[in-house]
């Protein structure tokens, strides 16, 4: 087995070939790196991008799946991905990531798909509609999938052509990111300032899965996810057996609020910017 320093050198050479537009040579060098360091996650991610550019989508998906498994090599039940799921959804996920840079990574989509796909059908609540809404409807085939969205124009745009099978409700948050500290302090003093009005069918459904990927929180004037994280926690505790996914936990609000409202003992995994909590009622 070659040493780690040699692996880095080989990886740089693969990058060099890539920069020269020599994709086949770059791919070959990636495989050389893998021979020496079969658990070097970065090379699988790089290999996936090279394979995609070379038009081999199926091989690219396999490379990204392997990268995800290495990230999850922690002994948890979700450390291995169901290949059958990615025969069905891998290309769709790949296209989503390719068309929407800056949103979820392949590994994040793959992880959620793997967890939910192994338990469906179920009740799936999603804060936010998006170009990935059809993916979630497919993954939870036969189950109940509900979306909550605060942007009316965006909701109408996403629903075009699928009004008959997407169940989505318009909600209001009434918050701004810059208020996150004062809201948390107010809540800690006994004021339930984070409660939000939701349809009764949302409040009284037992949710198996909840994904928080909205509202927008990338600037101080955006609503932020203070209320959506809080409501996800409330609904999960009422449901009793729920997998909760919080995205964009590289940001301060998502990171702090998720840890505040979900005990760290419930944290199952973190994949890139995605946290996975699991609440169980025994």
CSV table of C-alpha atoms in Angstrom, one decimal, residues 100-274:
chain,number,residue,atom,x,y,z
A,100,UNK,CA,-28.7,23.3,-8.7
A,101,UNK,CA,-25.2,24.0,-7.4
A,102,UNK,CA,-25.1,25.2,-3.8
A,103,UNK,CA,-28.1,23.2,-2.8
A,104,UNK,CA,-27.8,19.7,-1.3
A,105,UNK,CA,-24.8,17.6,-2.2
A,106,UNK,CA,-25.1,14.1,-3.8
A,107,UNK,CA,-24.1,12.6,-0.4
A,108,UNK,CA,-26.8,14.6,1.4
A,109,UNK,CA,-29.5,13.5,-1.0
A,110,UNK,CA,-28.2,10.0,-1.0
A,111,UNK,CA,-28.3,9.8,2.8
A,112,UNK,CA,-31.9,11.0,3.2
A,113,UNK,CA,-33.0,8.7,0.3
A,114,UNK,CA,-31.3,5.8,2.0
A,115,UNK,CA,-32.9,6.4,5.4
A,116,UNK,CA,-36.4,7.0,4.1
A,117,UNK,CA,-36.2,4.4,1.3
A,118,UNK,CA,-35.6,1.7,3.9
A,119,UNK,CA,-38.7,2.6,5.9
A,120,UNK,CA,-41.4,3.7,3.4
A,121,UNK,CA,-44.2,4.2,3.1
A,122,UNK,CA,-44.6,6.8,5.8
A,123,UNK,CA,-45.7,10.3,6.6
A,124,UNK,CA,-43.1,12.8,5.4
A,125,UNK,CA,-43.3,16.5,6.3
A,126,UNK,CA,-41.0,18.9,4.4
A,127,UNK,CA,-40.4,22.6,5.2
A,128,UNK,CA,-39.9,24.0,1.8
A,129,UNK,CA,-40.8,23.1,-1.8
A,130,UNK,CA,-38.1,23.0,-4.5
A,131,UNK,CA,-36.8,21.3,-7.6
A,132,UNK,CA,-36.3,18.2,-5.4
A,133,UNK,CA,-39.9,17.9,-4.4
A,134,UNK,CA,-40.6,15.2,-7.0
A,135,UNK,CA,-37.7,13.2,-5.7
A,136,UNK,CA,-39.2,13.2,-2.2
A,137,UNK,CA,-42.6,12.2,-3.6
A,138,UNK,CA,-41.0,9.3,-5.4
A,139,UNK,CA,-38.9,8.1,-2.5
A,140,UNK,CA,-41.9,8.1,-0.2
A,141,UNK,CA,-44.1,6.4,-2.8
A,142,UNK,CA,-47.3,5.1,-1.3
A,143,UNK,CA,-46.9,7.3,1.7
A,144,UNK,CA,-48.2,10.8,2.6
A,145,UNK,CA,-45.8,13.7,1.7
A,146,UNK,CA,-46.7,17.2,2.7
A,147,UNK,CA,-44.8,20.5,1.9
A,148,UNK,CA,-44.9,23.8,3.8
A,149,UNK,CA,-43.8,26.9,1.9
A,150,UNK,CA,-43.7,30.6,2.7
A,151,UNK,CA,-43.1,32.0,-0.8
A,152,UNK,CA,-46.4,32.0,-2.7
A,153,UNK,CA,-44.9,32.7,-6.1
A,154,UNK,CA,-42.3,30.0,-5.8
A,155,UNK,CA,-44.9,27.5,-4.5
A,156,UNK,CA,-47.1,28.2,-7.6
A,157,UNK,CA,-44.1,27.9,-9.9
A,158,UNK,CA,-43.1,24.5,-8.4
A,159,UNK,CA,-46.7,23.2,-8.6
A,160,UNK,CA,-47.1,23.8,-12.3
A,161,UNK,CA,-47.9,20.5,-13.9
A,162,UNK,CA,-48.2,18.6,-10.6
A,163,UNK,CA,-51.1,20.3,-8.9
A,164,UNK,CA,-53.0,17.0,-8.6
A,165,UNK,CA,-50.4,15.1,-6.6
A,166,UNK,CA,-48.4,17.6,-4.6
A,167,UNK,CA,-49.9,18.5,-1.2
A,168,UNK,CA,-48.5,21.9,-0.1
A,169,UNK,CA,-49.6,24.7,2.2
A,170,UNK,CA,-48.6,28.3,2.4
A,171,UNK,CA,-47.3,29.3,5.8
A,172,UNK,CA,-45.9,32.5,7.4
A,173,UNK,CA,-42.9,32.8,9.7
A,174,UNK,CA,-42.8,36.5,10.6
A,175,UNK,CA,-39.1,36.4,11.7
A,176,UNK,CA,-35.8,37.6,10.5
A,177,UNK,CA,-32.4,35.9,10.9
A,178,UNK,CA,-31.0,38.7,12.9
A,179,UNK,CA,-33.6,38.1,15.6
A,180,UNK,CA,-32.4,34.5,16.3
A,181,UNK,CA,-30.6,35.3,19.6
A,182,UNK,CA,-33.4,37.4,21.1
A,183,UNK,CA,-36.0,34.8,20.0
A,184,UNK,CA,-34.1,32.0,21.7
A,185,UNK,CA,-33.6,34.0,24.9
A,186,UNK,CA,-37.3,34.9,24.9
A,187,UNK,CA,-38.2,31.2,24.5
A,188,UNK,CA,-35.8,30.2,27.3
A,189,UNK,CA,-37.7,32.6,29.6
A,190,UNK,CA,-41.0,30.8,29.0
A,191,UNK,CA,-42.5,32.7,26.1
A,192,UNK,CA,-43.5,30.3,23.3
A,193,UNK,CA,-42.5,32.9,20.7
A,194,UNK,CA,-41.4,30.2,18.2
A,195,UNK,CA,-44.8,28.6,17.7
A,196,UNK,CA,-46.3,29.0,14.2
A,197,UNK,CA,-49.8,28.5,12.8
A,198,UNK,CA,-50.0,25.3,10.8
A,199,UNK,CA,-53.0,23.4,9.2
A,200,UNK,CA,-54.7,21.0,11.7
A,201,UNK,CA,-53.9,18.0,9.5
A,202,UNK,CA,-50.2,18.9,9.9
A,203,UNK,CA,-50.4,19.4,13.6
A,204,UNK,CA,-52.3,16.1,14.2
A,205,UNK,CA,-50.5,13.8,11.9
A,206,UNK,CA,-47.9,11.4,13.3
A,207,UNK,CA,-44.8,12.1,11.2
A,208,UNK,CA,-42.3,9.4,10.4
A,209,UNK,CA,-39.9,11.8,8.6
A,210,UNK,CA,-39.4,15.6,8.8
A,211,UNK,CA,-37.0,17.6,6.6
A,212,UNK,CA,-36.2,21.2,7.4
A,213,UNK,CA,-34.8,22.9,4.3
A,214,UNK,CA,-36.7,26.2,4.5
A,215,UNK,CA,-37.3,29.0,4.8
A,216,UNK,CA,-34.4,31.0,3.4
A,217,UNK,CA,-31.8,31.9,5.9
A,218,UNK,CA,-28.7,33.0,3.9
A,219,UNK,CA,-28.9,36.7,4.9
A,220,UNK,CA,-30.0,38.7,8.0
A,221,UNK,CA,-33.2,39.9,6.4
A,222,UNK,CA,-34.5,36.4,5.5
A,223,UNK,CA,-37.0,34.6,7.8
A,224,UNK,CA,-34.4,32.0,9.0
A,225,UNK,CA,-35.2,28.5,10.3
A,226,UNK,CA,-35.8,29.3,13.9
A,227,UNK,CA,-39.5,28.4,13.8
A,228,UNK,CA,-39.2,25.6,11.4
A,229,UNK,CA,-36.6,23.8,13.5
A,230,UNK,CA,-38.7,24.4,16.7
A,231,UNK,CA,-41.9,23.1,15.1
A,232,UNK,CA,-40.0,20.1,13.7
A,233,UNK,CA,-39.0,19.3,17.2
A,234,UNK,CA,-42.5,19.7,18.6
A,235,UNK,CA,-44.1,17.6,15.9
A,236,UNK,CA,-41.4,14.9,16.2
A,237,UNK,CA,-41.9,14.7,20.0
A,238,UNK,CA,-45.7,14.4,19.5
A,239,UNK,CA,-45.2,11.7,16.9
A,240,UNK,CA,-42.7,9.7,18.9
A,241,UNK,CA,-40.8,7.7,16.3
A,242,UNK,CA,-39.4,10.3,13.8
A,243,UNK,CA,-36.3,10.8,11.7
A,244,UNK,CA,-35.5,14.5,11.4
A,245,UNK,CA,-33.1,16.0,8.9
A,246,UNK,CA,-31.9,19.6,9.3
A,247,UNK,CA,-30.1,21.1,6.3
A,248,UNK,CA,-27.5,24.0,6.2
A,249,UNK,CA,-26.1,23.3,9.6
A,250,UNK,CA,-22.9,25.0,8.6
A,251,UNK,CA,-24.8,28.2,9.4
A,252,UNK,CA,-25.0,29.5,13.0
A,253,UNK,CA,-28.8,29.5,13.3
A,254,UNK,CA,-29.3,26.0,12.0
A,255,UNK,CA,-26.4,24.6,14.0
A,256,UNK,CA,-27.4,26.2,17.3
A,257,UNK,CA,-31.2,25.8,17.1
A,258,UNK,CA,-30.9,22.1,16.1
A,259,UNK,CA,-28.6,21.3,19.0
A,260,UNK,CA,-30.9,23.3,21.4
A,261,UNK,CA,-34.2,21.6,20.4
A,262,UNK,CA,-32.8,18.2,19.7
A,263,UNK,CA,-30.6,16.6,22.4
A,264,UNK,CA,-27.2,15.7,21.0
A,265,UNK,CA,-28.0,12.1,22.1
A,266,UNK,CA,-30.5,12.0,19.3
A,267,UNK,CA,-28.0,12.9,16.7
A,268,UNK,CA,-27.4,9.9,14.4
A,269,UNK,CA,-25.2,11.2,11.7
A,270,UNK,CA,-23.9,14.4,10.0
A,271,UNK,CA,-23.2,14.4,6.3
A,272,UNK,CA,-21.7,17.6,5.0
A,273,UNK,CA,-24.3,20.3,6.0
A,274,UNK,CA,-27.0,17.8,7.0
